[in-house]
Amino acid sequence: MEKLGFGLMRLPLKDAGDSRSIDMDMFCAMVDRFIAQGFTYFDTAYMYHDYMSEIAMREALVRRYPRDAFTIADKLPTMFLKAEGDQERIFDEQLEKCGVDYFDYYLLHNLGVGHCKMVDRFDSFSFIARKKAEGLIKKTGFSFHDSPQLLDELLTAHPEIDFVQLQLNYLDWNDPEIRSRQCLEVAVKHRKPVVVMEPVKGGTLASVPAEAQALFKRACPDMSVSSWAIRFAASQPGVMLVLSGMSNMTQMTDNLSYMKNFCPMSQEELETLKEASAVIKNAIAIACTSCRYCVE
């Protein structure tokens, strides 16, 4: 079973200062490589790349491959719901921008205390359930950035949800704010498959202090630094798939090298990771994933 998904939040750019300047030639080549290696899952969202990610995916993927060659995950932007009718309008717009007749996976985007108020106001869970009943969504879910307690409440109230998407990486595993481990345990308790986002923490875990790098290289000389983060996430119970926001072919080649025939982490590797994590935590001052949600 494939355990790697292509996250379309950080696509290759022609101009690093312009998130809309997607390098389509490179993106097409990356899509081709991804599919050729047997992977199918592509994750986008309404606002990624300043509203261009869905369109770019249509051009690089949907118009170049038969519909049964890939699966698409998209998201209802709960932060943009302002009036009755917004959900229907945005959903229809997304189908058109993506160039598809249905979504394989569709999520309520970025649920937390604040956005849950919008979801309640517009009855968004009922909206996506209706779209699923109409055949426009195959599986419903939500992405989540909040406490284990709220996650438990949501999954208790909405057992119809098929999966959840959680921020999970080894640096946040026992973080008192993000609580990756506890959130995963809640999802497992409710028997909901988990899609992992931010496994490399916005690139933070691809570039770690020299002391941590040395620990990794000593344990597995041929493995990249970022591979430790992605394999850690993919090794957790209940994890269906790990998203990687690949920005160039080098990153994709690296990810495919160890995810094509995925092997869960050994106990020895987990001990090395624990030691390296302590080194990294002592070296970084602020934990930012560069998702830019706070900017919006």
PDB file of C-alpha atoms in Angstrom:
ATOM      1  CA  MET A   1       0.000   0.000   0.000  1.00  0.00           C
ATOM      2  CA  GLU A   2       1.345   3.420  -0.935  1.00  0.00           C
ATOM      3  CA  LYS A   3       2.283   5.538   2.084  1.00  0.00           C
ATOM      4  CA  LEU A   4       3.389   8.777   0.371  1.00  0.00           C
ATOM      5  CA  GLY A   5       1.169  11.593  -0.881  1.00  0.00           C
ATOM      6  CA  PHE A   6       2.196  14.588  -2.993  1.00  0.00           C
ATOM      7  CA  GLY A   7       1.291  17.765  -1.097  1.00  0.00           C
ATOM      8  CA  LEU A   8       0.745  20.688  -3.480  1.00  0.00           C
ATOM      9  CA  MET A   9       1.396  23.535  -1.042  1.00  0.00           C
ATOM     10  CA  ARG A  10       5.063  24.090  -1.947  1.00  0.00           C
ATOM     11  CA  LEU A  11       5.347  23.516  -5.708  1.00  0.00           C
ATOM     12  CA  PRO A  12       8.419  24.476  -7.770  1.00  0.00           C
ATOM     13  CA  LEU A  13       8.484  28.179  -8.657  1.00  0.00           C
ATOM     14  CA  LYS A  14      10.051  30.224 -11.431  1.00  0.00           C
ATOM     15  CA  ASP A  15      10.257  33.227  -9.092  1.00  0.00           C
ATOM     16  CA  ALA A  16      10.840  32.444  -5.425  1.00  0.00           C
ATOM     17  CA  GLY A  17       9.080  35.675  -4.458  1.00  0.00           C
ATOM     18  CA  ASP A  18       5.886  34.933  -6.385  1.00  0.00           C
ATOM     19  CA  SER A  19       3.869  31.940  -5.171  1.00  0.00           C
ATOM     20  CA  ARG A  20       1.742  32.053  -8.349  1.00  0.00           C
ATOM     21  CA  SER A  21       4.746  31.548 -10.658  1.00  0.00           C
ATOM     22  CA  ILE A  22       4.549  27.754 -10.630  1.00  0.00           C
ATOM     23  CA  ASP A  23       7.135  26.072 -12.836  1.00  0.00           C
ATOM     24  CA  MET A  24       4.725  23.909 -14.816  1.00  0.00           C
ATOM     25  CA  ASP A  25       7.389  22.049 -16.771  1.00  0.00           C
ATOM     26  CA  MET A  26       9.038  20.916 -13.562  1.00  0.00           C
ATOM     27  CA  PHE A  27       5.700  20.188 -11.896  1.00  0.00           C
ATOM     28  CA  CYS A  28       4.624  18.004 -14.851  1.00  0.00           C
ATOM     29  CA  ALA A  29       7.910  16.107 -14.681  1.00  0.00           C
ATOM     30  CA  MET A  30       7.413  15.536 -10.942  1.00  0.00           C
ATOM     31  CA  VAL A  31       3.849  14.310 -11.478  1.00  0.00           C
ATOM     32  CA  ASP A  32       5.102  11.901 -14.135  1.00  0.00           C
ATOM     33  CA  ARG A  33       7.809  10.556 -11.851  1.00  0.00           C
ATOM     34  CA  PHE A  34       5.423  10.175  -8.912  1.00  0.00           C
ATOM     35  CA  ILE A  35       2.839   8.223 -10.912  1.00  0.00           C
ATOM     36  CA  ALA A  36       5.478   6.128 -12.698  1.00  0.00           C
ATOM     37  CA  GLN A  37       6.657   4.922  -9.290  1.00  0.00           C
ATOM     38  CA  GLY A  38       3.151   3.714  -8.394  1.00  0.00           C
ATOM     39  CA  PHE A  39       1.915   6.617  -6.253  1.00  0.00           C
ATOM     40  CA  THR A  40      -1.482   8.239  -6.791  1.00  0.00           C
ATOM     41  CA  TYR A  41      -2.445  10.631  -3.946  1.00  0.00           C
ATOM     42  CA  PHE A  42      -2.387  14.399  -4.600  1.00  0.00           C
ATOM     43  CA  ASP A  43      -3.406  16.897  -1.907  1.00  0.00           C
ATOM     44  CA  THR A  44      -4.369  20.468  -2.740  1.00  0.00           C
ATOM     45  CA  ALA A  45      -6.468  23.259  -1.222  1.00  0.00           C
ATOM     46  CA  TYR A  46      -8.406  26.334  -2.282  1.00  0.00           C
ATOM     47  CA  MET A  47      -5.822  28.934  -1.228  1.00  0.00           C
ATOM     48  CA  TYR A  48      -2.536  27.113  -1.881  1.00  0.00           C
ATOM     49  CA  HIS A  49      -0.157  29.070  -4.097  1.00  0.00           C
ATOM     50  CA  ASP A  50      -2.389  32.139  -3.933  1.00  0.00           C
ATOM     51  CA  TYR A  51      -5.358  30.183  -5.372  1.00  0.00           C
ATOM     52  CA  MET A  52      -3.315  28.602  -8.200  1.00  0.00           C
ATOM     53  CA  SER A  53      -2.603  25.094  -6.852  1.00  0.00           C
ATOM     54  CA  GLU A  54      -5.893  23.548  -7.977  1.00  0.00           C
ATOM     55  CA  ILE A  55      -5.505  24.957 -11.491  1.00  0.00           C
ATOM     56  CA  ALA A  56      -1.888  23.813 -11.717  1.00  0.00           C
ATOM     57  CA  MET A  57      -2.936  20.325 -10.648  1.00  0.00           C
ATOM     58  CA  ARG A  58      -5.612  20.250 -13.356  1.00  0.00           C
ATOM     59  CA  GLU A  59      -3.043  21.093 -16.029  1.00  0.00           C
ATOM     60  CA  ALA A  60      -0.221  18.841 -14.791  1.00  0.00           C
ATOM     61  CA  LEU A  61      -2.304  15.863 -13.668  1.00  0.00           C
ATOM     62  CA  VAL A  62      -5.995  15.771 -14.525  1.00  0.00           C
ATOM     63  CA  ARG A  63      -5.687  16.713 -18.192  1.00  0.00           C
ATOM     64  CA  ARG A  64      -2.698  14.418 -18.726  1.00  0.00           C
ATOM     65  CA  TYR A  65      -3.835  11.189 -17.021  1.00  0.00           C
ATOM     66  CA  PRO A  66      -6.992   9.046 -16.973  1.00  0.00           C
ATOM     67  CA  ARG A  67      -9.192   9.638 -13.909  1.00  0.00           C
ATOM     68  CA  ASP A  68      -8.491   6.197 -12.451  1.00  0.00           C
ATOM     69  CA  ALA A  69      -4.728   6.855 -12.416  1.00  0.00           C
ATOM     70  CA  PHE A  70      -4.839   9.262  -9.461  1.00  0.00           C
ATOM     71  CA  THR A  71      -6.730  10.273  -6.329  1.00  0.00           C
ATOM     72  CA  ILE A  72      -7.342  13.904  -5.354  1.00  0.00           C
ATOM     73  CA  ALA A  73      -7.834  15.413  -1.925  1.00  0.00           C
ATOM     74  CA  ASP A  74      -9.191  18.968  -1.724  1.00  0.00           C
ATOM     75  CA  LYS A  75     -10.514  21.071   1.128  1.00  0.00           C
ATOM     76  CA  LEU A  76     -13.422  23.370   1.950  1.00  0.00           C
ATOM     77  CA  PRO A  77     -11.824  26.616   3.216  1.00  0.00           C
ATOM     78  CA  THR A  78     -13.764  27.061   6.454  1.00  0.00           C
ATOM     79  CA  MET A  79     -11.887  30.323   7.094  1.00  0.00           C
ATOM     80  CA  PHE A  80     -13.555  31.903   4.030  1.00  0.00           C
ATOM     81  CA  LEU A  81     -17.166  31.051   4.835  1.00  0.00           C
ATOM     82  CA  LYS A  82     -19.058  34.299   5.282  1.00  0.00           C
ATOM     83  CA  ALA A  83     -22.610  33.816   4.000  1.00  0.00           C
ATOM     84  CA  GLU A  84     -25.173  31.194   3.075  1.00  0.00           C
ATOM     85  CA  GLY A  85     -24.342  29.733  -0.305  1.00  0.00           C
ATOM     86  CA  ASP A  86     -20.577  30.117   0.066  1.00  0.00           C
ATOM     87  CA  GLN A  87     -20.049  26.385   0.520  1.00  0.00           C
ATOM     88  CA  GLU A  88     -21.957  25.460  -2.624  1.00  0.00           C
ATOM     89  CA  ARG A  89     -20.261  28.202  -4.644  1.00  0.00           C
ATOM     90  CA  ILE A  90     -16.744  27.293  -3.504  1.00  0.00           C
ATOM     91  CA  PHE A  91     -17.296  23.542  -3.951  1.00  0.00           C
ATOM     92  CA  ASP A  92     -18.532  24.013  -7.521  1.00  0.00           C
ATOM     93  CA  GLU A  93     -15.615  26.335  -8.235  1.00  0.00           C
ATOM     94  CA  GLN A  94     -13.182  23.734  -6.926  1.00  0.00           C
ATOM     95  CA  LEU A  95     -14.599  20.982  -9.131  1.00  0.00           C
ATOM     96  CA  GLU A  96     -14.187  23.276 -12.123  1.00  0.00           C
ATOM     97  CA  LYS A  97     -10.682  24.449 -11.201  1.00  0.00           C
ATOM     98  CA  CYS A  98      -9.529  20.875 -10.612  1.00  0.00           C
ATOM     99  CA  GLY A  99     -11.240  19.648 -13.770  1.00  0.00           C
ATOM    100  CA  VAL A 100     -12.934  16.677 -12.086  1.00  0.00           C
ATOM    101  CA  ASP A 101     -16.468  15.386 -11.564  1.00  0.00           C
ATOM    102  CA  TYR A 102     -15.824  14.241  -8.001  1.00  0.00           C
ATOM    103  CA  PHE A 103     -13.217  14.354  -5.230  1.00  0.00           C
ATOM    104  CA  ASP A 104     -11.743  11.138  -3.902  1.00  0.00           C
ATOM    105  CA  TYR A 105     -11.093  12.826  -0.541  1.00  0.00           C
ATOM    106  CA  TYR A 106     -12.622  16.085   0.665  1.00  0.00           C
ATOM    107  CA  LEU A 107     -11.839  17.787   3.944  1.00  0.00           C
ATOM    108  CA  LEU A 108     -13.105  20.611   6.104  1.00  0.00           C
ATOM    109  CA  HIS A 109      -9.931  22.689   6.207  1.00  0.00           C
ATOM    110  CA  ASN A 110      -8.004  23.579   9.356  1.00  0.00           C
ATOM    111  CA  LEU A 111     -10.507  22.845  12.121  1.00  0.00           C
ATOM    112  CA  GLY A 112      -9.803  24.392  15.489  1.00  0.00           C
ATOM    113  CA  VAL A 113     -11.920  26.221  18.044  1.00  0.00           C
ATOM    114  CA  GLY A 114     -12.336  29.297  15.843  1.00  0.00           C
ATOM    115  CA  HIS A 115     -13.138  27.562  12.576  1.00  0.00           C
ATOM    116  CA  CYS A 116     -15.438  25.087  14.318  1.00  0.00           C
ATOM    117  CA  LYS A 117     -17.751  28.023  15.003  1.00  0.00           C
ATOM    118  CA  MET A 118     -17.998  28.635  11.248  1.00  0.00           C
ATOM    119  CA  VAL A 119     -18.524  24.921  10.617  1.00  0.00           C
ATOM    120  CA  ASP A 120     -21.369  24.866  13.145  1.00  0.00           C
ATOM    121  CA  ARG A 121     -22.906  28.043  11.765  1.00  0.00           C
ATOM    122  CA  PHE A 122     -23.026  26.717   8.201  1.00  0.00           C
ATOM    123  CA  ASP A 123     -23.588  23.045   9.119  1.00  0.00           C
ATOM    124  CA  SER A 124     -20.511  22.075   7.093  1.00  0.00           C
ATOM    125  CA  PHE A 125     -20.454  18.451   8.220  1.00  0.00           C
ATOM    126  CA  SER A 126     -23.945  17.998   6.785  1.00  0.00           C
ATOM    127  CA  PHE A 127     -22.846  19.782   3.606  1.00  0.00           C
ATOM    128  CA  ILE A 128     -19.989  17.365   2.877  1.00  0.00           C
ATOM    129  CA  ALA A 129     -22.160  14.387   3.880  1.00  0.00           C
ATOM    130  CA  ARG A 130     -24.733  15.507   1.302  1.00  0.00           C
ATOM    131  CA  LYS A 131     -22.060  15.859  -1.372  1.00  0.00           C
ATOM    132  CA  LYS A 132     -20.858  12.353  -0.534  1.00  0.00           C
ATOM    133  CA  ALA A 133     -24.415  11.014  -0.871  1.00  0.00           C
ATOM    134  CA  GLU A 134     -24.616  12.729  -4.277  1.00  0.00           C
ATOM    135  CA  GLY A 135     -21.450  10.924  -5.401  1.00  0.00           C
ATOM    136  CA  LEU A 136     -19.361  14.094  -5.586  1.00  0.00           C
ATOM    137  CA  ILE A 137     -17.114  13.007  -2.698  1.00  0.00           C
ATOM    138  CA  LYS A 138     -15.861   9.474  -2.067  1.00  0.00           C
ATOM    139  CA  LYS A 139     -14.447   9.979   1.445  1.00  0.00           C
ATOM    140  CA  THR A 140     -14.963  12.878   3.860  1.00  0.00           C
ATOM    141  CA  GLY A 141     -12.559  14.147   6.496  1.00  0.00           C
ATOM    142  CA  PHE A 142     -11.097  17.231   8.120  1.00  0.00           C
ATOM    143  CA  SER A 143      -7.660  18.644   8.782  1.00  0.00           C
ATOM    144  CA  PHE A 144      -7.056  19.578  12.384  1.00  0.00           C
ATOM    145  CA  HIS A 145      -4.873  21.971  14.399  1.00  0.00           C
ATOM    146  CA  ASP A 146      -6.047  21.961  18.006  1.00  0.00           C
ATOM    147  CA  SER A 147      -6.283  19.939  21.203  1.00  0.00           C
ATOM    148  CA  PRO A 148      -6.819  16.189  21.591  1.00  0.00           C
ATOM    149  CA  GLN A 149      -9.933  17.017  23.611  1.00  0.00           C
ATOM    150  CA  LEU A 150     -11.535  18.942  20.737  1.00  0.00           C
ATOM    151  CA  LEU A 151     -10.565  16.201  18.282  1.00  0.00           C
ATOM    152  CA  ASP A 152     -12.264  13.640  20.508  1.00  0.00           C
ATOM    153  CA  GLU A 153     -15.397  15.788  20.666  1.00  0.00           C
ATOM    154  CA  LEU A 154     -15.515  16.188  16.885  1.00  0.00           C
ATOM    155  CA  LEU A 155     -15.025  12.493  16.140  1.00  0.00           C
ATOM    156  CA  THR A 156     -17.595  11.541  18.773  1.00  0.00           C
ATOM    157  CA  ALA A 157     -20.122  13.960  17.276  1.00  0.00           C
ATOM    158  CA  HIS A 158     -19.343  12.969  13.678  1.00  0.00           C
ATOM    159  CA  PRO A 159     -18.679   9.224  13.426  1.00  0.00           C
ATOM    160  CA  GLU A 160     -19.580   9.416   9.724  1.00  0.00           C
ATOM    161  CA  ILE A 161     -16.225  11.048   8.940  1.00  0.00           C
ATOM    162  CA  ASP A 162     -13.933   8.649   7.046  1.00  0.00           C
ATOM    163  CA  PHE A 163     -10.481  10.009   7.980  1.00  0.00           C
ATOM    164  CA  VAL A 164      -8.597  12.861   9.640  1.00  0.00           C
ATOM    165  CA  GLN A 165      -5.516  14.841   8.681  1.00  0.00           C
ATOM    166  CA  LEU A 166      -3.124  15.684  11.510  1.00  0.00           C
ATOM    167  CA  GLN A 167       0.121  17.596  11.934  1.00  0.00           C
ATOM    168  CA  LEU A 168       2.524  14.914  13.075  1.00  0.00           C
ATOM    169  CA  ASN A 169       6.303  14.862  13.290  1.00  0.00           C
ATOM    170  CA  TYR A 170       8.905  13.695  15.767  1.00  0.00           C
ATOM    171  CA  LEU A 171       9.659  17.196  17.046  1.00  0.00           C
ATOM    172  CA  ASP A 172       5.981  17.842  17.898  1.00  0.00           C
ATOM    173  CA  TRP A 173       5.390  14.320  19.201  1.00  0.00           C
ATOM    174  CA  ASN A 174       5.139  15.373  22.840  1.00  0.00           C
ATOM    175  CA  ASP A 175       4.966  19.144  22.312  1.00  0.00           C
ATOM    176  CA  PRO A 176       2.583  20.650  24.911  1.00  0.00           C
ATOM    177  CA  GLU A 177       0.922  22.874  22.291  1.00  0.00           C
ATOM    178  CA  ILE A 178       0.623  20.614  19.214  1.00  0.00           C
ATOM    179  CA  ARG A 179       0.421  17.243  21.000  1.00  0.00           C
ATOM    180  CA  SER A 180       0.905  15.088  17.914  1.00  0.00           C
ATOM    181  CA  ARG A 181       1.029  11.827  19.816  1.00  0.00           C
ATOM    182  CA  GLN A 182      -2.147  12.489  21.798  1.00  0.00           C
ATOM    183  CA  CYS A 183      -4.082  13.587  18.709  1.00  0.00           C
ATOM    184  CA  LEU A 184      -3.007  10.442  16.873  1.00  0.00           C
ATOM    185  CA  GLU A 185      -4.110   8.320  19.827  1.00  0.00           C
ATOM    186  CA  VAL A 186      -7.564   9.947  19.686  1.00  0.00           C
ATOM    187  CA  ALA A 187      -7.896   9.183  15.974  1.00  0.00           C
ATOM    188  CA  VAL A 188      -6.822   5.585  16.534  1.00  0.00           C
ATOM    189  CA  LYS A 189      -9.323   5.245  19.374  1.00  0.00           C
ATOM    190  CA  HIS A 190     -12.074   6.313  16.960  1.00  0.00           C
ATOM    191  CA  ARG A 191     -10.662   3.975  14.281  1.00  0.00           C
ATOM    192  CA  LYS A 192     -10.140   6.802  11.809  1.00  0.00           C
ATOM    193  CA  PRO A 193      -7.257   6.476   9.328  1.00  0.00           C
ATOM    194  CA  VAL A 194      -4.827   9.373   9.575  1.00  0.00           C
ATOM    195  CA  VAL A 195      -3.230  11.386   6.781  1.00  0.00           C
ATOM    196  CA  VAL A 196      -0.133  13.147   8.096  1.00  0.00           C
ATOM    197  CA  MET A 197       0.707  16.755   7.207  1.00  0.00           C
ATOM    198  CA  GLU A 198       3.906  18.631   8.093  1.00  0.00           C
ATOM    199  CA  PRO A 199       6.015  15.496   8.664  1.00  0.00           C
ATOM    200  CA  VAL A 200       9.163  17.573   8.022  1.00  0.00           C
ATOM    201  CA  LYS A 201       7.715  20.583   9.869  1.00  0.00           C
ATOM    202  CA  GLY A 202       7.818  22.976   6.924  1.00  0.00           C
ATOM    203  CA  GLY A 203      11.397  21.974   6.104  1.00  0.00           C
ATOM    204  CA  THR A 204      12.703  22.418   9.654  1.00  0.00           C
ATOM    205  CA  LEU A 205      13.512  18.714   9.956  1.00  0.00           C
ATOM    206  CA  ALA A 206      15.313  18.604   6.614  1.00  0.00           C
ATOM    207  CA  SER A 207      18.001  20.963   7.894  1.00  0.00           C
ATOM    208  CA  VAL A 208      18.999  20.089  11.440  1.00  0.00           C
ATOM    209  CA  PRO A 209      22.026  20.977  13.599  1.00  0.00           C
ATOM    210  CA  ALA A 210      25.320  19.294  12.734  1.00  0.00           C
ATOM    211  CA  GLU A 211      25.256  17.201  15.908  1.00  0.00           C
ATOM    212  CA  ALA A 212      21.862  15.723  14.956  1.00  0.00           C
ATOM    213  CA  GLN A 213      23.005  15.148  11.370  1.00  0.00           C
ATOM    214  CA  ALA A 214      25.993  13.217  12.686  1.00  0.00           C
ATOM    215  CA  LEU A 215      23.702  10.959  14.724  1.00  0.00           C
ATOM    216  CA  PHE A 216      21.606  10.188  11.651  1.00  0.00           C
ATOM    217  CA  LYS A 217      24.590   9.572   9.380  1.00  0.00           C
ATOM    218  CA  ARG A 218      26.234   7.300  11.895  1.00  0.00           C
ATOM    219  CA  ALA A 219      23.077   5.186  12.152  1.00  0.00           C
ATOM    220  CA  CYS A 220      22.137   5.143   8.435  1.00  0.00           C
ATOM    221  CA  PRO A 221      24.873   6.659   6.233  1.00  0.00           C
ATOM    222  CA  ASP A 222      22.863   6.489   3.007  1.00  0.00           C
ATOM    223  CA  MET A 223      19.614   8.003   4.315  1.00  0.00           C
ATOM    224  CA  SER A 224      18.779  11.719   4.050  1.00  0.00           C
ATOM    225  CA  VAL A 225      18.009  13.833   7.096  1.00  0.00           C
ATOM    226  CA  SER A 226      14.403  14.377   5.976  1.00  0.00           C
ATOM    227  CA  SER A 227      13.872  10.634   5.511  1.00  0.00           C
ATOM    228  CA  TRP A 228      13.973  10.231   9.291  1.00  0.00           C
ATOM    229  CA  ALA A 229      11.026  12.593   9.668  1.00  0.00           C
ATOM    230  CA  ILE A 230       8.866  11.071   6.952  1.00  0.00           C
ATOM    231  CA  ARG A 231       9.583   7.485   7.957  1.00  0.00           C
ATOM    232  CA  PHE A 232       8.839   8.287  11.607  1.00  0.00           C
ATOM    233  CA  ALA A 233       5.389   9.608  10.663  1.00  0.00           C
ATOM    234  CA  ALA A 234       4.678   6.702   8.299  1.00  0.00           C
ATOM    235  CA  SER A 235       5.676   4.166  10.976  1.00  0.00           C
ATOM    236  CA  GLN A 236       2.979   5.225  13.442  1.00  0.00           C
ATOM    237  CA  PRO A 237      -0.090   3.012  13.986  1.00  0.00           C
ATOM    238  CA  GLY A 238      -3.196   4.278  12.239  1.00  0.00           C
ATOM    239  CA  VAL A 239      -1.300   6.360   9.686  1.00  0.00           C
ATOM    240  CA  MET A 240      -2.700   5.756   6.219  1.00  0.00           C
ATOM    241  CA  LEU A 241      -0.446   8.098   4.309  1.00  0.00           C
ATOM    242  CA  VAL A 242       2.152  10.854   4.780  1.00  0.00           C
ATOM    243  CA  LEU A 243       2.031  14.037   2.714  1.00  0.00           C
ATOM    244  CA  SER A 244       5.259  15.596   1.524  1.00  0.00           C
ATOM    245  CA  GLY A 245       5.293  19.095   0.028  1.00  0.00           C
ATOM    246  CA  MET A 246       7.938  18.388  -2.581  1.00  0.00           C
ATOM    247  CA  SER A 247       9.342  21.497  -4.289  1.00  0.00           C
ATOM    248  CA  ASN A 248      11.869  19.998  -6.704  1.00  0.00           C
ATOM    249  CA  MET A 249      12.894  16.747  -8.328  1.00  0.00           C
ATOM    250  CA  THR A 250      15.729  16.185  -5.848  1.00  0.00           C
ATOM    251  CA  GLN A 251      13.278  16.086  -2.950  1.00  0.00           C
ATOM    252  CA  MET A 252      10.940  13.793  -4.866  1.00  0.00           C
ATOM    253  CA  THR A 253      13.727  11.397  -5.832  1.00  0.00           C
ATOM    254  CA  ASP A 254      14.818  11.199  -2.218  1.00  0.00           C
ATOM    255  CA  ASN A 255      11.291  10.597  -0.906  1.00  0.00           C
ATOM    256  CA  LEU A 256      10.562   7.911  -3.477  1.00  0.00           C
ATOM    257  CA  SER A 257      13.831   6.113  -2.695  1.00  0.00           C
ATOM    258  CA  TYR A 258      12.688   5.054   0.777  1.00  0.00           C
ATOM    259  CA  MET A 259       8.884   5.202   0.417  1.00  0.00           C
ATOM    260  CA  LYS A 260       8.585   2.996  -2.699  1.00  0.00           C
ATOM    261  CA  ASN A 261       9.177  -0.079  -0.556  1.00  0.00           C
ATOM    262  CA  PHE A 262       8.459   1.399   2.855  1.00  0.00           C
ATOM    263  CA  CYS A 263       9.946  -0.237   5.948  1.00  0.00           C
ATOM    264  CA  PRO A 264       8.774   0.930   9.412  1.00  0.00           C
ATOM    265  CA  MET A 265      11.426   2.273  11.757  1.00  0.00           C
ATOM    266  CA  SER A 266      13.302  -0.164  13.956  1.00  0.00           C
ATOM    267  CA  GLN A 267      13.598   0.311  17.715  1.00  0.00           C
ATOM    268  CA  GLU A 268      17.251   1.266  17.248  1.00  0.00           C
ATOM    269  CA  GLU A 269      16.291   3.970  14.733  1.00  0.00           C
ATOM    270  CA  LEU A 270      13.639   5.307  17.112  1.00  0.00           C
ATOM    271  CA  GLU A 271      16.262   5.604  19.855  1.00  0.00           C
ATOM    272  CA  THR A 272      18.539   7.539  17.498  1.00  0.00           C
ATOM    273  CA  LEU A 273      15.623   9.803  16.602  1.00  0.00           C
ATOM    274  CA  LYS A 274      14.882  10.465  20.255  1.00  0.00           C
ATOM    275  CA  GLU A 275      18.482  11.504  20.841  1.00  0.00           C
ATOM    276  CA  ALA A 276      18.559  13.726  17.742  1.00  0.00           C
ATOM    277  CA  SER A 277      15.238  15.322  18.669  1.00  0.00           C
ATOM    278  CA  ALA A 278      16.681  16.506  21.988  1.00  0.00           C
ATOM    279  CA  VAL A 279      19.572  18.115  20.126  1.00  0.00           C
ATOM    280  CA  ILE A 280      17.239  19.889  17.682  1.00  0.00           C
ATOM    281  CA  LYS A 281      14.927  21.192  20.408  1.00  0.00           C
ATOM    282  CA  ASN A 282      17.868  22.771  22.190  1.00  0.00           C
ATOM    283  CA  ALA A 283      18.926  24.536  19.000  1.00  0.00           C
ATOM    284  CA  ILE A 284      15.705  26.084  17.668  1.00  0.00           C
ATOM    285  CA  ALA A 285      13.976  29.087  19.166  1.00  0.00           C
ATOM    286  CA  ILE A 286      10.636  29.106  17.364  1.00  0.00           C
ATOM    287  CA  ALA A 287       8.643  26.299  15.779  1.00  0.00           C
ATOM    288  CA  CYS A 288       7.156  27.525  12.481  1.00  0.00           C
ATOM    289  CA  THR A 289       5.988  25.343   9.587  1.00  0.00           C
ATOM    290  CA  SER A 290       5.763  28.241   7.079  1.00  0.00           C
ATOM    291  CA  CYS A 291       2.122  27.367   6.318  1.00  0.00           C
ATOM    292  CA  ARG A 292       1.325  31.131   6.328  1.00  0.00           C
ATOM    293  CA  TYR A 293      -2.162  30.597   7.784  1.00  0.00           C
ATOM    294  CA  CYS A 294      -1.443  33.360  10.298  1.00  0.00           C
ATOM    295  CA  VAL A 295      -0.767  35.720   7.375  1.00  0.00           C
ATOM    296  CA  GLU A 296      -4.206  35.053   5.931  1.00  0.00           C
TER     297      GLU A 296
END
